[in-house]
Amino acid sequence: MKESPLFNPVLYKGGHITVLDETALPFKETRIKVKNLKTALSLLKEMKTRAFGQVLLFYYTLLLEARKNKINSPEKFSRLSTAITDKFSKARPTFAFGQLNNDLAKMLKAADNSKFIDLLEKSVFTYINLVQGARRYRVKLIAKILPHSARLLTHCNISGELVLLANEAEKMGKSVEFFATETRPYFQGSRLTAWELYQAGLNVYLICDIQAADILKRCRIDMVLVGSDRSTQNGDIANKIGTYQLAVLAKYFHIPFYAFMQPPGDTKNISDIKIEYRPKEEMLKFDGIRIAPKTQEALYPAFDIVPAELISGLVFFDGIYTPQELALKWQK
Amino acid sequence: MAKINDFIFIYGLPDKTFYENNKKENILFSEMRPRLLGARALSKELKKRKMKSTLICDSALGHFFFARRVKKVCLFKNKEGVFPPGALTVKILADYHKVTVEITNGETVKVARVLDADAKTFMGKKVTLKKIKTITPQTETLI
């Protein structure tokens, strides 16, 4: 089974960044060149890339700008990266770019002396390879606990991890069938998840977000599995809007709710997470067509908080934890 | 200070009585996929009656319950007594958050054209590959 293009949607090669344009999927697979910070921020704001793609875009933009500005010392890089982190955070305020910057800073501290740019590049690629390895590992953890013929309900898009999961499950002699919610208003489910699963030859059914309760009632769903953009030390998560109601429905129907999680870093509880609100026009217009009168007031919160009490398991890079276990782990 | 309990959430098409009795209320309503009955039909009815209203995606409903913005839910069957798709999700969310649900017979929606029967299209346009399977929304019964 081929890896999904969404597993590694942003590439850095020969000093250039290219971004898989997720807004053009599933009908076109095109890549956009990024030559500077301004373009990177523009792509980020327009959600040309998101989820793991924005992690890659962040790190590669740091590299790009460090080279452009001929940064030759950790101190100068620290000033540059702080400024870039600030700009990325303003563009997508829910995501923890500060945490990514801190993780890189730790690697740069620990590394040996050599030409700074080369050191930076080595650190970035080492970090990304570590994370990609961890992502490949954690899907095995979920595959292990799935039943023989598993049915998963998912929301938004988990950047290629569901394709990997199905691959690992197949090696274990298991099959996985997916139900993907469309994930309005950006349609990550319709355009990205359903597409990548279909392209990988997997069984996927696309449903409207509001059908979830009926599907959980009528179909035998074994697990609700989602990604997350943030997590807290308490074991809460933040993920795409629509995730919270799925968690409530899963609880109601006694179906386990699992989430792939990010390291919480300094995020202690949900009050530390800012929920991004996006322009209402993004939900009121589709492909140039207006869905409601121009004067209609609308609200588009882009993310949901899912409190720990609704979560059965958090899939971290080194194991699956209950929220209580995670909270203890983080206290140590 | 964060707002709480400032919305009545309505799902389905209300009858005239609802509009008359709730003229001054702040209405929250959702798109009502797949046919977008909320966005396409209900929004016009609310606008016609000059009622204050806010539209959200169906996916955002839980968010507003979690934020304690919803003080009451009004769930409308159509004239034939059938709930719209999504009614079960609405009911479960309301019950979980201990928000009162009023269930009444409302109107049957008439939109100029039915553009979408399922999740594969939006306003008549493809949002995913033609070959991808979907599940057409069924009539829902509340538990």
GROMACS .gro file of C-alpha atoms in nm:
model
  475
    1MET     CA    1   0.000   0.000   0.000
    2LYS     CA    2   0.143   0.334  -0.106
    3GLU     CA    3   0.191   0.607   0.151
    4SER     CA    4  -0.057   0.892   0.130
    5PRO     CA    5   0.082   1.216  -0.022
    6LEU     CA    6  -0.065   1.387   0.286
    7PHE     CA    7   0.183   1.207   0.516
    8ASN     CA    8   0.460   1.432   0.385
    9PRO     CA    9   0.280   1.722   0.217
   10VAL     CA   10   0.556   1.983   0.240
   11LEU     CA   11   0.902   1.915   0.098
   12TYR     CA   12   1.237   2.090   0.130
   13LYS     CA   13   1.498   2.018  -0.130
   14GLY     CA   14   1.797   2.215  -0.252
   15GLY     CA   15   1.698   2.521  -0.054
   16HIS     CA   16   1.341   2.527  -0.186
   17ILE     CA   17   1.008   2.450  -0.021
   18THR     CA   18   0.715   2.303  -0.211
   19VAL     CA   19   0.370   2.268  -0.059
   20LEU     CA   20   0.101   2.026  -0.170
   21ASP     CA   21  -0.199   2.253  -0.224
   22GLU     CA   22  -0.467   2.088  -0.012
   23THR     CA   23  -0.733   2.334  -0.128
   24ALA     CA   24  -0.700   2.195  -0.481
   25LEU     CA   25  -0.750   1.834  -0.370
   26PRO     CA   26  -0.901   1.597  -0.459
   27PHE     CA   27  -0.935   1.717  -0.817
   28LYS     CA   28  -0.580   1.844  -0.868
   29GLU     CA   29  -0.251   1.744  -0.712
   30THR     CA   30  -0.040   2.057  -0.745
   31ARG     CA   31   0.253   2.194  -0.551
   32ILE     CA   32   0.322   2.556  -0.470
   33LYS     CA   33   0.678   2.690  -0.440
   34VAL     CA   34   0.760   2.886  -0.128
   35LYS     CA   35   1.057   3.121  -0.158
   36ASN     CA   36   1.006   3.343   0.144
   37LEU     CA   37   0.828   3.395   0.474
   38LYS     CA   38   0.556   3.612   0.317
   39THR     CA   39   0.446   3.331   0.085
   40ALA     CA   40   0.465   3.077   0.365
   41LEU     CA   41   0.236   3.288   0.584
   42SER     CA   42  -0.004   3.345   0.299
   43LEU     CA   43  -0.033   2.971   0.232
   44LEU     CA   44  -0.079   2.907   0.600
   45LYS     CA   45  -0.358   3.164   0.637
   46GLU     CA   46  -0.538   3.029   0.333
   47MET     CA   47  -0.500   2.674   0.468
   48LYS     CA   48  -0.322   2.554   0.158
   49THR     CA   49  -0.154   2.327   0.408
   50ARG     CA   50  -0.261   2.238   0.762
   51ALA     CA   51  -0.211   1.979   1.036
   52PHE     CA   52   0.130   1.811   0.992
   53GLY     CA   53   0.187   2.015   0.679
   54GLN     CA   54   0.203   2.333   0.885
   55VAL     CA   55   0.465   2.172   1.114
   56LEU     CA   56   0.682   2.102   0.810
   57LEU     CA   57   0.615   2.445   0.662
   58PHE     CA   58   0.719   2.610   0.990
   59TYR     CA   59   1.050   2.428   1.017
   60TYR     CA   60   1.138   2.460   0.651
   61THR     CA   61   1.054   2.832   0.656
   62LEU     CA   62   1.293   2.875   0.949
   63LEU     CA   63   1.561   2.705   0.740
   64LEU     CA   64   1.482   2.909   0.432
   65GLU     CA   65   1.490   3.241   0.615
   66ALA     CA   66   1.801   3.149   0.811
   67ARG     CA   67   1.983   3.081   0.483
   68LYS     CA   68   1.847   3.395   0.318
   69ASN     CA   69   1.954   3.611   0.611
   70LYS     CA   70   2.290   3.433   0.639
   71ILE     CA   71   2.228   3.351   1.003
   72ASN     CA   72   2.552   3.224   1.152
   73SER     CA   73   2.494   3.197   1.526
   74PRO     CA   74   2.240   3.050   1.768
   75GLU     CA   75   2.170   3.395   1.914
   76LYS     CA   76   2.084   3.547   1.577
   77PHE     CA   77   1.876   3.242   1.492
   78SER     CA   78   1.687   3.271   1.820
   79ARG     CA   79   1.581   3.625   1.730
   80LEU     CA   80   1.476   3.519   1.381
   81SER     CA   81   1.287   3.211   1.495
   82THR     CA   82   1.105   3.403   1.768
   83ALA     CA   83   0.985   3.657   1.514
   84ILE     CA   84   0.876   3.385   1.270
   85THR     CA   85   0.704   3.189   1.546
   86ASP     CA   86   0.512   3.501   1.634
   87LYS     CA   87   0.394   3.548   1.277
   88PHE     CA   88   0.294   3.184   1.236
   89SER     CA   89   0.105   3.198   1.566
   90LYS     CA   90  -0.086   3.507   1.457
   91ALA     CA   91  -0.182   3.334   1.132
   92ARG     CA   92  -0.308   3.015   1.305
   93PRO     CA   93  -0.348   3.098   1.675
   94THR     CA   94  -0.470   2.757   1.796
   95PHE     CA   95  -0.160   2.567   1.690
   96ALA     CA   96   0.143   2.556   1.923
   97PHE     CA   97   0.419   2.692   1.699
   98GLY     CA   98   0.596   2.814   2.010
   99GLN     CA   99   0.628   2.454   2.124
  100LEU     CA  100   0.784   2.356   1.789
  101ASN     CA  101   1.032   2.642   1.822
  102ASN     CA  102   1.125   2.532   2.173
  103ASP     CA  103   1.178   2.171   2.060
  104LEU     CA  104   1.415   2.287   1.787
  105ALA     CA  105   1.600   2.515   2.027
  106LYS     CA  106   1.665   2.216   2.256
  107MET     CA  107   1.817   2.022   1.964
  108LEU     CA  108   2.039   2.314   1.865
  109LYS     CA  109   2.167   2.346   2.222
  110ALA     CA  110   2.258   1.980   2.237
  111ALA     CA  111   2.433   1.964   1.900
  112ASP     CA  112   2.808   1.987   1.839
  113ASN     CA  113   2.995   2.281   1.688
  114SER     CA  114   2.990   2.317   1.314
  115LYS     CA  115   2.879   2.567   1.054
  116PHE     CA  116   2.555   2.698   1.198
  117ILE     CA  117   2.333   2.668   0.892
  118ASP     CA  118   2.442   2.311   0.833
  119LEU     CA  119   2.381   2.240   1.199
  120LEU     CA  120   2.036   2.394   1.174
  121GLU     CA  121   1.948   2.193   0.866
  122LYS     CA  122   2.070   1.873   1.027
  123SER     CA  123   1.867   1.946   1.341
  124VAL     CA  124   1.550   2.021   1.147
  125PHE     CA  125   1.572   1.704   0.940
  126THR     CA  126   1.666   1.492   1.242
  127TYR     CA  127   1.364   1.625   1.431
  128ILE     CA  128   1.127   1.572   1.140
  129ASN     CA  129   1.256   1.220   1.078
  130LEU     CA  130   1.208   1.141   1.447
  131VAL     CA  131   0.851   1.266   1.437
  132GLN     CA  132   0.773   1.078   1.115
  133GLY     CA  133   0.915   0.762   1.268
  134ALA     CA  134   0.703   0.815   1.575
  135ARG     CA  135   0.393   0.867   1.360
  136ARG     CA  136   0.465   0.540   1.178
  137TYR     CA  137   0.506   0.366   1.514
  138ARG     CA  138   0.194   0.496   1.682
  139VAL     CA  139  -0.042   0.373   1.411
  140LYS     CA  140   0.079   0.020   1.499
  141LEU     CA  141  -0.040   0.080   1.856
  142ILE     CA  142  -0.392   0.151   1.737
  143ALA     CA  143  -0.386  -0.131   1.481
  144LYS     CA  144  -0.302  -0.373   1.766
  145ILE     CA  145  -0.617  -0.290   1.962
  146LEU     CA  146  -0.857  -0.296   1.669
  147PRO     CA  147  -1.088  -0.596   1.623
  148HIS     CA  148  -1.036  -0.830   1.328
  149SER     CA  149  -1.278  -0.646   1.097
  150ALA     CA  150  -1.276  -0.295   1.227
  151ARG     CA  151  -1.498   0.000   1.146
  152LEU     CA  152  -1.368   0.344   1.231
  153LEU     CA  153  -1.543   0.677   1.227
  154THR     CA  154  -1.311   0.968   1.171
  155HIS     CA  155  -1.327   1.346   1.135
  156CYS     CA  156  -1.114   1.598   0.950
  157ASN     CA  157  -0.783   1.457   0.820
  158ILE     CA  158  -0.491   1.298   1.002
  159SER     CA  159  -0.225   1.365   0.735
  160GLY     CA  160  -0.186   1.015   0.600
  161GLU     CA  161  -0.189   0.823   0.928
  162LEU     CA  162  -0.514   0.639   0.854
  163VAL     CA  163  -0.363   0.488   0.537
  164LEU     CA  164  -0.062   0.376   0.743
  165LEU     CA  165  -0.295   0.239   1.009
  166ALA     CA  166  -0.482   0.029   0.754
  167ASN     CA  167  -0.148  -0.094   0.621
  168GLU     CA  168  -0.032  -0.203   0.965
  169ALA     CA  169  -0.370  -0.363   1.040
  170GLU     CA  170  -0.345  -0.563   0.717
  171LYS     CA  171  -0.003  -0.696   0.824
  172MET     CA  172  -0.177  -0.818   1.141
  173GLY     CA  173  -0.442  -0.995   0.933
  174LYS     CA  174  -0.704  -0.733   1.009
  175SER     CA  175  -0.924  -0.523   0.782
  176VAL     CA  176  -1.039  -0.168   0.842
  177GLU     CA  177  -1.339   0.011   0.697
  178PHE     CA  178  -1.369   0.387   0.738
  179PHE     CA  179  -1.656   0.629   0.781
  180ALA     CA  180  -1.540   0.983   0.722
  181THR     CA  181  -1.739   1.293   0.812
  182GLU     CA  182  -1.719   1.562   0.544
  183THR     CA  183  -1.590   1.819   0.803
  184ARG     CA  184  -1.755   2.142   0.704
  185PRO     CA  185  -1.672   2.412   0.612
  186TYR     CA  186  -1.327   2.323   0.476
  187PHE     CA  187  -1.427   1.965   0.378
  188GLN     CA  188  -1.109   1.793   0.500
  189GLY     CA  189  -1.312   1.474   0.524
  190SER     CA  190  -1.459   1.490   0.173
  191ARG     CA  191  -1.159   1.627  -0.009
  192LEU     CA  192  -0.864   1.482   0.181
  193THR     CA  193  -0.956   1.182   0.398
  194ALA     CA  194  -1.203   1.015   0.162
  195TRP     CA  195  -0.963   1.082  -0.126
  196GLU     CA  196  -0.647   0.944   0.033
  197LEU     CA  197  -0.826   0.635   0.166
  198TYR     CA  198  -0.989   0.569  -0.171
  199GLN     CA  199  -0.659   0.620  -0.356
  200ALA     CA  200  -0.500   0.366  -0.121
  201GLY     CA  201  -0.766   0.112  -0.219
  202LEU     CA  202  -0.941   0.123   0.118
  203ASN     CA  203  -1.311   0.104   0.194
  204VAL     CA  204  -1.444   0.445   0.292
  205TYR     CA  205  -1.793   0.591   0.327
  206LEU     CA  206  -1.840   0.966   0.328
  207ILE     CA  207  -2.114   1.115   0.546
  208CYS     CA  208  -2.238   1.460   0.641
  209ASP     CA  209  -2.119   1.581   0.983
  210ILE     CA  210  -2.473   1.582   1.117
  211GLN     CA  211  -2.529   1.215   1.021
  212ALA     CA  212  -2.279   1.094   1.281
  213ALA     CA  213  -2.536   1.002   1.549
  214ASP     CA  214  -2.747   0.805   1.304
  215ILE     CA  215  -2.440   0.619   1.175
  216LEU     CA  216  -2.321   0.537   1.527
  217LYS     CA  217  -2.670   0.411   1.604
  218ARG     CA  218  -2.723   0.199   1.291
  219CYS     CA  219  -2.378   0.078   1.187
  220ARG     CA  220  -2.141  -0.123   1.403
  221ILE     CA  221  -1.867   0.132   1.466
  222ASP     CA  222  -1.576   0.004   1.676
  223MET     CA  223  -1.393   0.326   1.740
  224VAL     CA  224  -1.400   0.698   1.675
  225LEU     CA  225  -1.043   0.798   1.586
  226VAL     CA  226  -0.929   1.155   1.527
  227GLY     CA  227  -0.611   1.360   1.523
  228SER     CA  228  -0.549   1.668   1.733
  229ASP     CA  229  -0.382   2.002   1.688
  230ARG     CA  230  -0.306   2.061   2.056
  231SER     CA  231  -0.323   1.871   2.376
  232THR     CA  232  -0.302   1.970   2.742
  233GLN     CA  233  -0.114   1.820   3.033
  234ASN     CA  234  -0.456   1.722   3.170
  235GLY     CA  235  -0.531   1.506   2.866
  236ASP     CA  236  -0.772   1.740   2.685
  237ILE     CA  237  -0.728   1.801   2.312
  238ALA     CA  238  -0.808   2.068   2.056
  239ASN     CA  239  -0.901   1.951   1.711
  240LYS     CA  240  -1.103   2.055   1.409
  241ILE     CA  241  -1.454   2.191   1.475
  242GLY     CA  242  -1.697   1.904   1.495
  243THR     CA  243  -1.470   1.682   1.705
  244TYR     CA  244  -1.638   1.769   2.034
  245GLN     CA  245  -1.984   1.661   1.921
  246LEU     CA  246  -1.838   1.334   1.791
  247ALA     CA  247  -1.685   1.273   2.132
  248VAL     CA  248  -2.021   1.336   2.302
  249LEU     CA  249  -2.195   1.102   2.058
  250ALA     CA  250  -1.927   0.835   2.107
  251LYS     CA  251  -1.982   0.853   2.483
  252TYR     CA  252  -2.357   0.829   2.438
  253PHE     CA  253  -2.329   0.516   2.221
  254HIS     CA  254  -2.050   0.366   2.440
  255ILE     CA  255  -1.798   0.368   2.159
  256PRO     CA  256  -1.431   0.430   2.243
  257PHE     CA  257  -1.294   0.770   2.138
  258TYR     CA  258  -0.922   0.785   2.060
  259ALA     CA  259  -0.708   1.075   1.948
  260PHE     CA  260  -0.356   1.097   1.811
  261MET     CA  261  -0.200   1.367   2.021
  262GLN     CA  262   0.076   1.627   2.013
  263PRO     CA  263   0.313   1.676   2.306
  264PRO     CA  264   0.137   1.922   2.538
  265GLY     CA  265   0.455   2.110   2.625
  266ASP     CA  266   0.361   2.398   2.852
  267THR     CA  267  -0.012   2.378   2.779
  268LYS     CA  268  -0.156   2.296   3.119
  269ASN     CA  269  -0.530   2.313   3.056
  270ILE     CA  270  -0.790   2.426   2.804
  271SER     CA  271  -0.776   2.789   2.912
  272ASP     CA  272  -0.424   2.796   2.760
  273ILE     CA  273  -0.567   2.722   2.415
  274LYS     CA  274  -0.697   3.004   2.197
  275ILE     CA  275  -0.969   2.900   1.955
  276GLU     CA  276  -0.924   3.049   1.610
  277TYR     CA  277  -1.232   3.206   1.454
  278ARG     CA  278  -1.209   3.229   1.076
  279PRO     CA  279  -1.386   3.473   0.843
  280LYS     CA  280  -1.754   3.390   0.801
  281GLU     CA  281  -1.721   3.421   0.423
  282GLU     CA  282  -1.524   3.096   0.426
  283MET     CA  283  -1.837   2.913   0.535
  284LEU     CA  284  -2.094   3.129   0.356
  285LYS     CA  285  -1.934   3.088   0.016
  286PHE     CA  286  -1.833   2.779  -0.174
  287ASP     CA  287  -1.660   2.791  -0.510
  288GLY     CA  288  -1.785   3.146  -0.555
  289ILE     CA  289  -2.146   3.058  -0.471
  290ARG     CA  290  -2.314   3.210  -0.168
  291ILE     CA  291  -2.515   2.967   0.042
  292ALA     CA  292  -2.707   3.221   0.248
  293PRO     CA  293  -2.803   3.590   0.206
  294LYS     CA  294  -2.511   3.833   0.221
  295THR     CA  295  -2.646   3.997   0.536
  296GLN     CA  296  -2.669   3.665   0.724
  297GLU     CA  297  -2.463   3.676   1.039
  298ALA     CA  298  -2.247   3.367   1.086
  299LEU     CA  299  -1.980   3.231   1.316
  300TYR     CA  300  -1.697   2.998   1.220
  301PRO     CA  301  -1.499   2.867   1.513
  302ALA     CA  302  -1.228   2.656   1.351
  303PHE     CA  303  -1.152   2.429   1.647
  304ASP     CA  304  -1.316   2.239   1.926
  305ILE     CA  305  -1.190   2.149   2.268
  306VAL     CA  306  -1.255   1.789   2.372
  307PRO     CA  307  -1.224   1.757   2.748
  308ALA     CA  308  -1.036   1.461   2.893
  309GLU     CA  309  -1.346   1.296   3.037
  310LEU     CA  310  -1.473   1.219   2.686
  311ILE     CA  311  -1.147   1.057   2.570
  312SER     CA  312  -1.084   0.683   2.601
  313GLY     CA  313  -0.723   0.693   2.484
  314LEU     CA  314  -0.458   0.937   2.372
  315VAL     CA  315  -0.215   0.794   2.120
  316PHE     CA  316   0.119   0.953   2.187
  317PHE     CA  317   0.450   0.877   2.016
  318ASP     CA  318   0.549   0.616   2.277
  319GLY     CA  319   0.220   0.457   2.382
  320ILE     CA  320  -0.153   0.488   2.435
  321TYR     CA  321  -0.253   0.664   2.753
  322THR     CA  322  -0.576   0.738   2.929
  323PRO     CA  323  -0.600   1.110   3.009
  324GLN     CA  324  -0.530   1.029   3.375
  325GLU     CA  325  -0.215   0.834   3.282
  326LEU     CA  326  -0.105   1.120   3.059
  327ALA     CA  327  -0.157   1.373   3.336
  328LEU     CA  328   0.061   1.161   3.569
  329LYS     CA  329   0.327   1.117   3.299
  330TRP     CA  330   0.346   1.491   3.250
  331GLN     CA  331   0.367   1.565   3.617
  332LYS     CA  332   0.684   1.355   3.640
  333MET     CA  333  -1.721   3.874   2.976
  334ALA     CA  334  -1.804   3.561   2.776
  335LYS     CA  335  -2.168   3.534   2.665
  336ILE     CA  336  -2.375   3.241   2.789
  337ASN     CA  337  -2.728   3.119   2.726
  338ASP     CA  338  -2.783   3.384   2.463
  339PHE     CA  339  -2.919   3.167   2.184
  340ILE     CA  340  -3.224   2.957   2.103
  341PHE     CA  341  -3.106   2.688   1.861
  342ILE     CA  342  -3.359   2.585   1.599
  343TYR     CA  343  -3.336   2.280   1.374
  344GLY     CA  344  -3.594   2.215   1.105
  345LEU     CA  345  -3.842   2.463   0.959
  346PRO     CA  346  -4.058   2.635   1.221
  347ASP     CA  347  -4.425   2.708   1.180
  348LYS     CA  348  -4.568   3.062   1.202
  349THR     CA  349  -4.634   3.035   1.577
  350PHE     CA  350  -4.267   2.999   1.653
  351TYR     CA  351  -4.175   3.316   1.470
  352GLU     CA  352  -4.457   3.512   1.637
  353ASN     CA  353  -4.363   3.396   1.985
  354ASN     CA  354  -3.987   3.444   1.948
  355LYS     CA  355  -3.949   3.771   1.757
  356LYS     CA  356  -3.703   3.917   2.003
  357GLU     CA  357  -3.493   3.607   2.054
  358ASN     CA  358  -3.139   3.557   1.930
  359ILE     CA  359  -3.161   3.256   1.700
  360LEU     CA  360  -2.879   3.015   1.632
  361PHE     CA  361  -2.929   2.774   1.344
  362SER     CA  362  -2.714   2.545   1.135
  363GLU     CA  363  -2.679   2.475   0.765
  364MET     CA  364  -2.868   2.143   0.778
  365ARG     CA  365  -2.670   1.930   0.536
  366PRO     CA  366  -2.698   1.772   0.291
  367ARG     CA  367  -2.974   1.987   0.142
  368LEU     CA  368  -2.868   2.302   0.328
  369LEU     CA  369  -3.225   2.369   0.433
  370GLY     CA  370  -3.100   2.588   0.713
  371ALA     CA  371  -2.866   2.800   0.504
  372ARG     CA  372  -3.090   2.820   0.197
  373ALA     CA  373  -3.445   2.827   0.332
  374LEU     CA  374  -3.450   2.902   0.703
  375SER     CA  375  -3.211   3.197   0.671
  376LYS     CA  376  -3.453   3.363   0.426
  377GLU     CA  377  -3.749   3.307   0.660
  378LEU     CA  378  -3.562   3.461   0.951
  379LYS     CA  379  -3.447   3.753   0.739
  380LYS     CA  380  -3.803   3.810   0.609
  381ARG     CA  381  -3.922   3.839   0.967
  382LYS     CA  382  -3.627   4.061   1.065
  383MET     CA  383  -3.522   3.820   1.340
  384LYS     CA  384  -3.171   3.831   1.480
  385SER     CA  385  -2.997   3.512   1.375
  386THR     CA  386  -2.655   3.350   1.347
  387LEU     CA  387  -2.573   3.066   1.109
  388ILE     CA  388  -2.317   2.798   1.189
  389CYS     CA  389  -2.199   2.481   1.023
  390ASP     CA  390  -2.362   2.161   1.151
  391SER     CA  391  -2.016   2.065   1.277
  392ALA     CA  392  -2.008   2.365   1.510
  393LEU     CA  393  -2.320   2.282   1.708
  394GLY     CA  394  -2.137   2.097   1.984
  395HIS     CA  395  -1.901   2.391   2.022
  396PHE     CA  396  -2.185   2.624   2.112
  397PHE     CA  397  -2.331   2.379   2.362
  398PHE     CA  398  -1.987   2.337   2.518
  399ALA     CA  399  -1.956   2.715   2.543
  400ARG     CA  400  -2.299   2.722   2.716
  401ARG     CA  401  -2.438   2.956   2.452
  402VAL     CA  402  -2.759   2.755   2.390
  403LYS     CA  403  -3.044   2.804   2.638
  404LYS     CA  404  -3.310   2.607   2.452
  405VAL     CA  405  -3.348   2.387   2.144
  406CYS     CA  406  -3.653   2.395   1.919
  407LEU     CA  407  -3.661   2.087   1.699
  408PHE     CA  408  -3.913   2.081   1.418
  409LYS     CA  409  -4.053   1.787   1.229
  410ASN     CA  410  -4.192   1.859   0.886
  411LYS     CA  411  -4.566   1.865   0.812
  412GLU     CA  412  -4.562   1.489   0.762
  413GLY     CA  413  -4.420   1.442   1.111
  414VAL     CA  414  -4.072   1.344   0.991
  415PHE     CA  415  -3.753   1.469   1.156
  416PRO     CA  416  -3.486   1.617   0.929
  417PRO     CA  417  -3.150   1.434   0.904
  418GLY     CA  418  -2.936   1.532   1.197
  419ALA     CA  419  -3.219   1.551   1.449
  420LEU     CA  420  -3.070   1.268   1.655
  421THR     CA  421  -2.734   1.447   1.683
  422VAL     CA  422  -2.915   1.762   1.797
  423LYS     CA  423  -3.121   1.575   2.058
  424ILE     CA  424  -2.824   1.388   2.205
  425LEU     CA  425  -2.615   1.704   2.232
  426ALA     CA  426  -2.899   1.893   2.398
  427ASP     CA  427  -2.968   1.612   2.645
  428TYR     CA  428  -2.597   1.578   2.731
  429HIS     CA  429  -2.582   1.948   2.813
  430LYS     CA  430  -2.917   1.940   2.995
  431VAL     CA  431  -3.069   2.189   2.754
  432THR     CA  432  -3.449   2.173   2.709
  433VAL     CA  433  -3.566   2.042   2.374
  434GLU     CA  434  -3.908   2.143   2.245
  435ILE     CA  435  -4.031   1.920   1.965
  436THR     CA  436  -4.304   2.052   1.742
  437ASN     CA  437  -4.446   2.000   1.397
  438GLY     CA  438  -4.316   2.265   1.163
  439GLU     CA  439  -4.324   2.327   0.794
  440THR     CA  440  -4.210   2.120   0.503
  441VAL     CA  441  -3.929   2.301   0.330
  442LYS     CA  442  -3.966   2.412  -0.024
  443VAL     CA  443  -3.640   2.509  -0.190
  444ALA     CA  444  -3.620   2.609  -0.554
  445ARG     CA  445  -3.412   2.306  -0.643
  446VAL     CA  446  -3.275   2.018  -0.437
  447LEU     CA  447  -2.908   2.041  -0.517
  448ASP     CA  448  -2.757   1.786  -0.280
  449ALA     CA  449  -2.882   1.445  -0.173
  450ASP     CA  450  -2.570   1.343   0.021
  451ALA     CA  451  -2.221   1.447   0.122
  452LYS     CA  452  -2.066   1.413  -0.223
  453THR     CA  453  -2.189   1.747  -0.348
  454PHE     CA  454  -2.231   2.093  -0.203
  455MET     CA  455  -2.461   2.343  -0.375
  456GLY     CA  456  -2.468   2.101  -0.664
  457LYS     CA  457  -2.088   2.097  -0.702
  458LYS     CA  458  -1.866   1.795  -0.644
  459VAL     CA  459  -1.661   1.805  -0.328
  460THR     CA  460  -1.506   1.464  -0.368
  461LEU     CA  461  -1.440   1.195  -0.627
  462LYS     CA  462  -1.747   1.051  -0.797
  463LYS     CA  463  -1.653   0.692  -0.711
  464ILE     CA  464  -1.636   0.747  -0.336
  465LYS     CA  465  -1.919   0.574  -0.154
  466THR     CA  466  -2.157   0.767   0.060
  467ILE     CA  467  -2.454   0.698   0.282
  468THR     CA  468  -2.765   0.891   0.191
  469PRO     CA  469  -2.919   1.045   0.503
  470GLN     CA  470  -3.210   0.842   0.631
  471THR     CA  471  -3.516   0.944   0.822
  472GLU     CA  472  -3.405   0.957   1.183
  473THR     CA  473  -3.592   0.854   1.493
  474LEU     CA  474  -3.503   0.995   1.827
  475ILE     CA  475  -3.408   0.754   2.103
   0.00000   0.00000   0.00000
